[in-house]
XYZ file of C-alpha atoms in Angstrom:
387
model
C 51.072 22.678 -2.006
C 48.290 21.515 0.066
C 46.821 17.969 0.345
C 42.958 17.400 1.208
C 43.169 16.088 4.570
C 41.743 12.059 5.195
C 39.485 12.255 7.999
C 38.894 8.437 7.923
C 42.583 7.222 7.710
C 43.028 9.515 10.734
C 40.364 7.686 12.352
C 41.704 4.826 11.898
C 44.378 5.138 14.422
C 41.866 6.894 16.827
C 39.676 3.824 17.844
C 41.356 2.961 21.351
C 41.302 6.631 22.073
C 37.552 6.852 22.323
C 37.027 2.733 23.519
C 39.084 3.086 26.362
C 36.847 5.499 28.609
C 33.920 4.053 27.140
C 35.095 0.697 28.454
C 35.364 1.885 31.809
C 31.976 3.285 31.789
C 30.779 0.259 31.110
C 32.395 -1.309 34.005
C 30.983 2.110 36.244
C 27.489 1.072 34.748
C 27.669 -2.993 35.355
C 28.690 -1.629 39.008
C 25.790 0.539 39.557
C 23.196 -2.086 37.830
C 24.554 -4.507 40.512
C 24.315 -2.484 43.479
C 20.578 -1.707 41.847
C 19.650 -5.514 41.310
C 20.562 -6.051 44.612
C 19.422 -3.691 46.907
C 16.552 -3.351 45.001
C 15.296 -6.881 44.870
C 15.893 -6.946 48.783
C 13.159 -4.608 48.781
C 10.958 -6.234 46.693
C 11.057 -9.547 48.436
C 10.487 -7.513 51.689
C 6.821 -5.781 50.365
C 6.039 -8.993 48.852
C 5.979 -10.574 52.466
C 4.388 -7.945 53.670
C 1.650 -8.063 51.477
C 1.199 -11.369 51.854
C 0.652 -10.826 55.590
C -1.868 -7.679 55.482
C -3.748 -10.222 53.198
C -3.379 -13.283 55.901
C -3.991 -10.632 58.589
C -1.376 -11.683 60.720
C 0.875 -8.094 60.345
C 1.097 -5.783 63.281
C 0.592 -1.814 63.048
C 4.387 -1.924 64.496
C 5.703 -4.630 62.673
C 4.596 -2.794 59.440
C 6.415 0.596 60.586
C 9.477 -1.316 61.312
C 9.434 -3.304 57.663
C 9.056 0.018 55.695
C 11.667 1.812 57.559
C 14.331 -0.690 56.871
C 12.827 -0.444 53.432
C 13.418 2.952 53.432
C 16.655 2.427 54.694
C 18.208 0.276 51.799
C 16.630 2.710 49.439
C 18.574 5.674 50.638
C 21.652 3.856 51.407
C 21.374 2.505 48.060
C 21.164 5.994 46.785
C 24.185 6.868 48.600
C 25.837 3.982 47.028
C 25.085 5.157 43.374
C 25.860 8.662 44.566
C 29.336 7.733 45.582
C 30.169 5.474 42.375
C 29.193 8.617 40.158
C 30.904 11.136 42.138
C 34.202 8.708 42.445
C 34.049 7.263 39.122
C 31.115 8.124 36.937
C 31.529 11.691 36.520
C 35.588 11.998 35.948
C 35.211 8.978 33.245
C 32.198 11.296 31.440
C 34.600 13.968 31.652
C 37.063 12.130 29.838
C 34.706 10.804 27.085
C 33.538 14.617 26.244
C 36.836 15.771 26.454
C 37.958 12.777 23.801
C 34.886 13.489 21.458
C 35.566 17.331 21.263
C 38.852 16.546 20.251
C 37.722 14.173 17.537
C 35.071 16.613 15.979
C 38.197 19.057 15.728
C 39.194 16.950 12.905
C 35.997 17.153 11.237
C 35.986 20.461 10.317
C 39.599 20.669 9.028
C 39.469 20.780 5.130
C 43.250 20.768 4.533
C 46.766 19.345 6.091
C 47.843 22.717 5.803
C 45.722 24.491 8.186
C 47.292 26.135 11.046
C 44.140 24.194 13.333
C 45.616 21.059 12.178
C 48.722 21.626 12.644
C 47.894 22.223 16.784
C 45.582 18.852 16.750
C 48.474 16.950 14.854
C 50.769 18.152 17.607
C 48.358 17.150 20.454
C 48.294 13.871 18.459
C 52.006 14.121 18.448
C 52.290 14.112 22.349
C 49.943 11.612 23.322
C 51.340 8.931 21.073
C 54.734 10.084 23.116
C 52.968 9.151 26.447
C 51.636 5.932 25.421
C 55.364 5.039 24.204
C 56.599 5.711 27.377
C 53.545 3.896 29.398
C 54.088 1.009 27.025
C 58.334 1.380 27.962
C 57.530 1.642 31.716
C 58.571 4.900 32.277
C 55.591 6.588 34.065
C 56.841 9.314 35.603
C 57.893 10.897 32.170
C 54.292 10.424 30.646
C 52.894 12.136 33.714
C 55.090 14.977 33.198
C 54.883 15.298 29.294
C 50.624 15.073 29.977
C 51.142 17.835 32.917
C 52.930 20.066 30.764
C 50.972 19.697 27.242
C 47.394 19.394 29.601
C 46.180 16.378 28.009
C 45.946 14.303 31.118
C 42.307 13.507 29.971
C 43.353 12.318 25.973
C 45.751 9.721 27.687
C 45.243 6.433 29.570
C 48.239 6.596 32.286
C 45.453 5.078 34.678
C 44.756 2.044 32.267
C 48.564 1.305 32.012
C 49.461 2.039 35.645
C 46.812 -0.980 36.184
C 48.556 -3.032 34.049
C 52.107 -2.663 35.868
C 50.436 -3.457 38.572
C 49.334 -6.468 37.449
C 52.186 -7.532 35.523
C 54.525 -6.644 38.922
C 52.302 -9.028 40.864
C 52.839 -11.789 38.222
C 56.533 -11.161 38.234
C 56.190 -11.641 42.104
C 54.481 -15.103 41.475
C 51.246 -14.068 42.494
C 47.958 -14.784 40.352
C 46.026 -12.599 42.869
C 45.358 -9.276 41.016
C 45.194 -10.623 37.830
C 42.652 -13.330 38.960
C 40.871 -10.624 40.589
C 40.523 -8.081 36.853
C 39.797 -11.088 35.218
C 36.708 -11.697 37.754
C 35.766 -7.851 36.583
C 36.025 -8.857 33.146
C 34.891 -12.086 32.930
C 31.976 -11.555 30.558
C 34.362 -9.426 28.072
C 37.255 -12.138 28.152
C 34.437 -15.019 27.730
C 33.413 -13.448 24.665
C 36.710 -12.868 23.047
C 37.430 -16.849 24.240
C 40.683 -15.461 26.386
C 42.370 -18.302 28.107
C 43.855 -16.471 30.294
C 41.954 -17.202 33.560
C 42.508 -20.968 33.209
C 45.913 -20.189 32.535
C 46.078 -18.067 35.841
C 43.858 -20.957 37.771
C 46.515 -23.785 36.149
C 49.539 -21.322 37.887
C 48.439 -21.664 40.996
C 47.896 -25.262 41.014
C 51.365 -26.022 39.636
C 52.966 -23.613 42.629
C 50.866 -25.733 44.663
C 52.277 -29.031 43.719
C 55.577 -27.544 43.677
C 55.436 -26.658 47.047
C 54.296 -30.006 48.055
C 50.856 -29.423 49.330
C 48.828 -32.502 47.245
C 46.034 -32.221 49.535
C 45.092 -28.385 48.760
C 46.263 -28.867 44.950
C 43.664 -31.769 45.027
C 40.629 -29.195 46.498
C 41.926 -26.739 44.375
C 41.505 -28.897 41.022
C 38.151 -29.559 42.458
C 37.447 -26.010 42.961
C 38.448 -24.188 40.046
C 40.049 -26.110 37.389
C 36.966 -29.161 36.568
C 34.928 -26.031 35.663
C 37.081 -25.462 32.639
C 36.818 -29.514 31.657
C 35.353 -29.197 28.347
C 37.899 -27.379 27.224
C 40.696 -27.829 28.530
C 40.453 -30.963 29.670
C 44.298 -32.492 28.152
C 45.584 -29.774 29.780
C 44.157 -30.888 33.154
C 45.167 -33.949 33.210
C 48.928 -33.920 32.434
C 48.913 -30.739 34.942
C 46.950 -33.879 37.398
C 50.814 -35.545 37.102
C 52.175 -33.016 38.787
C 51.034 -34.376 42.066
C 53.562 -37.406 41.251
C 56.331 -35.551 39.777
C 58.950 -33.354 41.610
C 59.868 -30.134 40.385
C 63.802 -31.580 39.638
C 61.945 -34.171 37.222
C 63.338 -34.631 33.733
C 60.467 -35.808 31.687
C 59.717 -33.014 29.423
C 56.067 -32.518 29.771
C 56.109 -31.580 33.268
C 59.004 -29.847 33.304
C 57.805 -27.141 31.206
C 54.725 -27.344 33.453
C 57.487 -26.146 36.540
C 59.086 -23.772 34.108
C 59.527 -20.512 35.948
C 59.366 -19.230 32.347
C 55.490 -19.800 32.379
C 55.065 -16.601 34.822
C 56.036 -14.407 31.866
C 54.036 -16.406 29.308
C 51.451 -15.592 31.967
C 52.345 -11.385 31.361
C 52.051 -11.967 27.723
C 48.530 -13.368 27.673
C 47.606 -10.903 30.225
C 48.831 -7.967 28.360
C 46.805 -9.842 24.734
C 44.064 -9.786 26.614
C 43.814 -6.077 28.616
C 44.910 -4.319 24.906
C 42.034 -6.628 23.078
C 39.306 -5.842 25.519
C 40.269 -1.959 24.928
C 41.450 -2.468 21.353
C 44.616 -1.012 21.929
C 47.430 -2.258 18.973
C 50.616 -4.469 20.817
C 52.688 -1.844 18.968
C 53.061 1.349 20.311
C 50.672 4.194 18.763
C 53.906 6.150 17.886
C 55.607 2.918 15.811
C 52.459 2.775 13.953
C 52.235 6.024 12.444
C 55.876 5.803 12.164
C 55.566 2.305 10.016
C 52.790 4.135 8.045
C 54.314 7.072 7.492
C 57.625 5.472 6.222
C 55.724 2.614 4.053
C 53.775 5.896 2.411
C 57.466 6.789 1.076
C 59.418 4.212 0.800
C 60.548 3.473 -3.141
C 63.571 0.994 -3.876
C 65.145 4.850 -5.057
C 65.655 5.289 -1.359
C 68.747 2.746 -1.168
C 70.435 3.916 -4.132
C 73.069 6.481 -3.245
C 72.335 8.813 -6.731
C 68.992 9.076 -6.422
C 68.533 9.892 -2.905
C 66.232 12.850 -1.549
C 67.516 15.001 1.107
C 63.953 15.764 2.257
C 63.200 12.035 2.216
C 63.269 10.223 5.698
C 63.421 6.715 4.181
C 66.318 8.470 2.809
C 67.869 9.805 5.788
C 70.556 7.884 7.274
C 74.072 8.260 9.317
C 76.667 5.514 8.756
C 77.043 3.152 11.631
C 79.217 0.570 12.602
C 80.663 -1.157 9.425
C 78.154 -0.376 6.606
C 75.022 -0.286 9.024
C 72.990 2.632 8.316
C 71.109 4.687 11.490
C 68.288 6.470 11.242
C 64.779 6.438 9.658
C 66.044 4.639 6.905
C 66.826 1.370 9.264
C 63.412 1.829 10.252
C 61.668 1.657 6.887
C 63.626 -1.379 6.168
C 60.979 -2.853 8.099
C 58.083 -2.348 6.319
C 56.689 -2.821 2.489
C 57.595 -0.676 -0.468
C 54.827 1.940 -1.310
C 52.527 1.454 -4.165
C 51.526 4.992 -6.081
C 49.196 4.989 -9.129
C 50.619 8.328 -10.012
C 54.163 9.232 -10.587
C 55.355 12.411 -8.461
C 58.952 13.965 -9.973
C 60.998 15.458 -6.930
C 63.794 17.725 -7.389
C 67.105 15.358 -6.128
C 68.467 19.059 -4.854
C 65.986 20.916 -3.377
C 64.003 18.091 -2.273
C 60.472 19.477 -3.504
C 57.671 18.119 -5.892
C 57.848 19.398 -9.699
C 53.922 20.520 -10.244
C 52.028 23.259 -12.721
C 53.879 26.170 -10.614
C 57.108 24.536 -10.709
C 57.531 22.868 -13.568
C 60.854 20.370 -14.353
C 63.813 21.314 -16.700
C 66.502 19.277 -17.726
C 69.823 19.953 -18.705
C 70.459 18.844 -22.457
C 72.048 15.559 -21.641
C 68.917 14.882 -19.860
C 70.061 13.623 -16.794
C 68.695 15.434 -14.057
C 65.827 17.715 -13.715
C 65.256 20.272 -11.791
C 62.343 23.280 -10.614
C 62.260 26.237 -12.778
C 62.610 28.766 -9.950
C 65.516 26.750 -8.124
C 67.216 26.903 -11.054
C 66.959 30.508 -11.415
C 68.425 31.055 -7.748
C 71.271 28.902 -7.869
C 72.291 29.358 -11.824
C 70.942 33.148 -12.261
C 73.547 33.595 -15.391
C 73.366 30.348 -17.443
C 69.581 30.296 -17.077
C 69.423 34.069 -18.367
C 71.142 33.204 -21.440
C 70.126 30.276 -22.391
């Protein structure tokens, strides 16, 4: 039995797989419209002077030669520039995206779950939800190796997440530097999503400042960055301001959740909202969605009663744990909502397979339990020739 396969509730888990590249194309393109604005309006400025001095008179033959060669200049070093940035960046990140979009349109032209084709994209789907578990768990070396050996280094984002252990390490190290430094890259992105997480990073620094005594610097520094952020933050500032008073040892509760060494990995949380909202990535693994979806497609309050039971069911599936604790799938699907179905399906509670037109249900005359019409033959060849 074959199901019509839902291109769109695929989709639906498939968003962060094409947003991710694009997002650092964007960043590629931002780059390259900078270097342009730049070197570009340096050149500008420089024929509009000169201009202006052919029409005054006052330009010399050699004074004009030199002008347009260093006008020259900028222009091909400015080519070079863009060159370089599409060569070192541009390019492999295309390369990505068309890799990414021919594996979408796969899915496009698959009319069936049963389909051998979709089978093979369903496994490749498989793996890279595997990688971005382990990414997600820290363990790096294994998603290399699983991308190496399936050759879907280019479906996977081991780049994006090996940026944000970087980050996150130098947090853990009490160091706002990196992070201060992406969120610089990103500032129009997080601005528009209203992230707080660059005060939050500025605030950091101010409080390791006070801790370490230096009023003076913490006072330029509030000056600096923090006054900026005044309509909006502006409580915040000024019980942080006490800090310059109060010793790290203090006991008055405000401030001492200001010195809280706890706030470095409040700092990693907001850091990680932000980098997954910016590239739409869920703050559950890819592999516990499915998983969650897949489980609250099947799970029916049937599944926790010992008699009815399906041994092809995984909400059903379960090994008995410590005490009455049950392992397995089924401890899983505890987790999420019971299924809704508009349409009643009958399963056979032995073989595990759906009754339809082809295998229609019988039922023994106390009618207790049903079961398929060919099963029945198999296992009960006699009784069901007689009867």
């Amino acid at each position: 039995m074959t199901s019509k396969l839902n291109v769109e509730g695929v989709m639906l888990f498939e968003q962060p797989f094409a947003r991710v590249p694009y997002e650092n194309y964007r960043k590629v393109f931002r780059t390259s419209q900078k270097n342009v604005e730049r070197d570009l309006g340096a050149v500008q400025s420089s024929s509009s002077d000169i201009l202006k001095r052919v029409a005054k008179g006052t330009l010399g033959k050699e004074e004009a030669l030199n002008a347009i060669a260093g006008m020259t200049g900028k222009i091909e070093s400015l080519k070079r520039k863009l060159h370089d940035l599409h060569e070192t960046a541009g390019k492999p990140t295309q390369d990505v995206l068309r890799d990414r979009i021919h594996h979408l349109t796969l899915i496009e032209n698959i009319a069936v779950m049963g389909n051998p084709e979709y089978n093979r994209w369903a496994d490749t789907r498989l793996d890279r939800w595997l990688v971005d578990w382990c990414l997600r768990l820290g363990m790096e070396k294994t998603a290399r190796k699983i991308a190496t050996e399936k050759n879907i280094e280019t479906l996977v984002d081991i780049d994006l997440f090996t940026d944000i252990r970087r980050i996150e390490h130098a947090l853990l190290q009490h160091s706002c530097t990196e992070a201060l430094a992406w969120c610089n890259e990103n500032k129009v992105a997080l601005r528009k999503i209203k992230s707080p997480l660059e005060f939050d990073l500025r605030l950091q620094e101010f409080i390791e400042l006070s801790r370490a005594g230096k009023s003076q610097e913490a006072i330029a520094y509030v000056k600096k960055y923090l006054v900026a952020w005044q309509e909006t933050h502006m409580h915040q500032i000024r019980t942080a301001s006490a800090l310059l008073i109060f010793r790290p040892n203090t006991t008055c509760p405000p401030y001492r959740r200001l010195y809280d060494p706890s706030r470095w990995h409040n700092l990693i949380l907001t850091f990680r909202t932000a980098i997954y909202s910016l590239n739409t990535l869920p703050s559950e693994p890819l592999l516990h969605l499915g998983l969650y979806a897949g489980l609250a497609s099947l799970k029916l309050p049937a599944c926790y009663d010992p008699s009815t039971k399906n041994v092809d069911c995984p909400v059903c599936d379960g090994e008995a744990g410590s005490g009455t604790q049950e392992l397995g799938l089924s401890q899983l699907a505890q987790e999420v909502p019971f299924s809704h179905h508009a349409n009643s399906t009958i399963v056979c509670r032995i073989s595990g397979k759906i009754m339809d037109e082809d295998n229609p249900p019988m039922a023994f005359p106390n009618g207790v339990y049903c079961f398929i019409k060919t099963y029945t033959k198999q296992v009960y060849p006699k009784k069901y020739s007689k009867r």
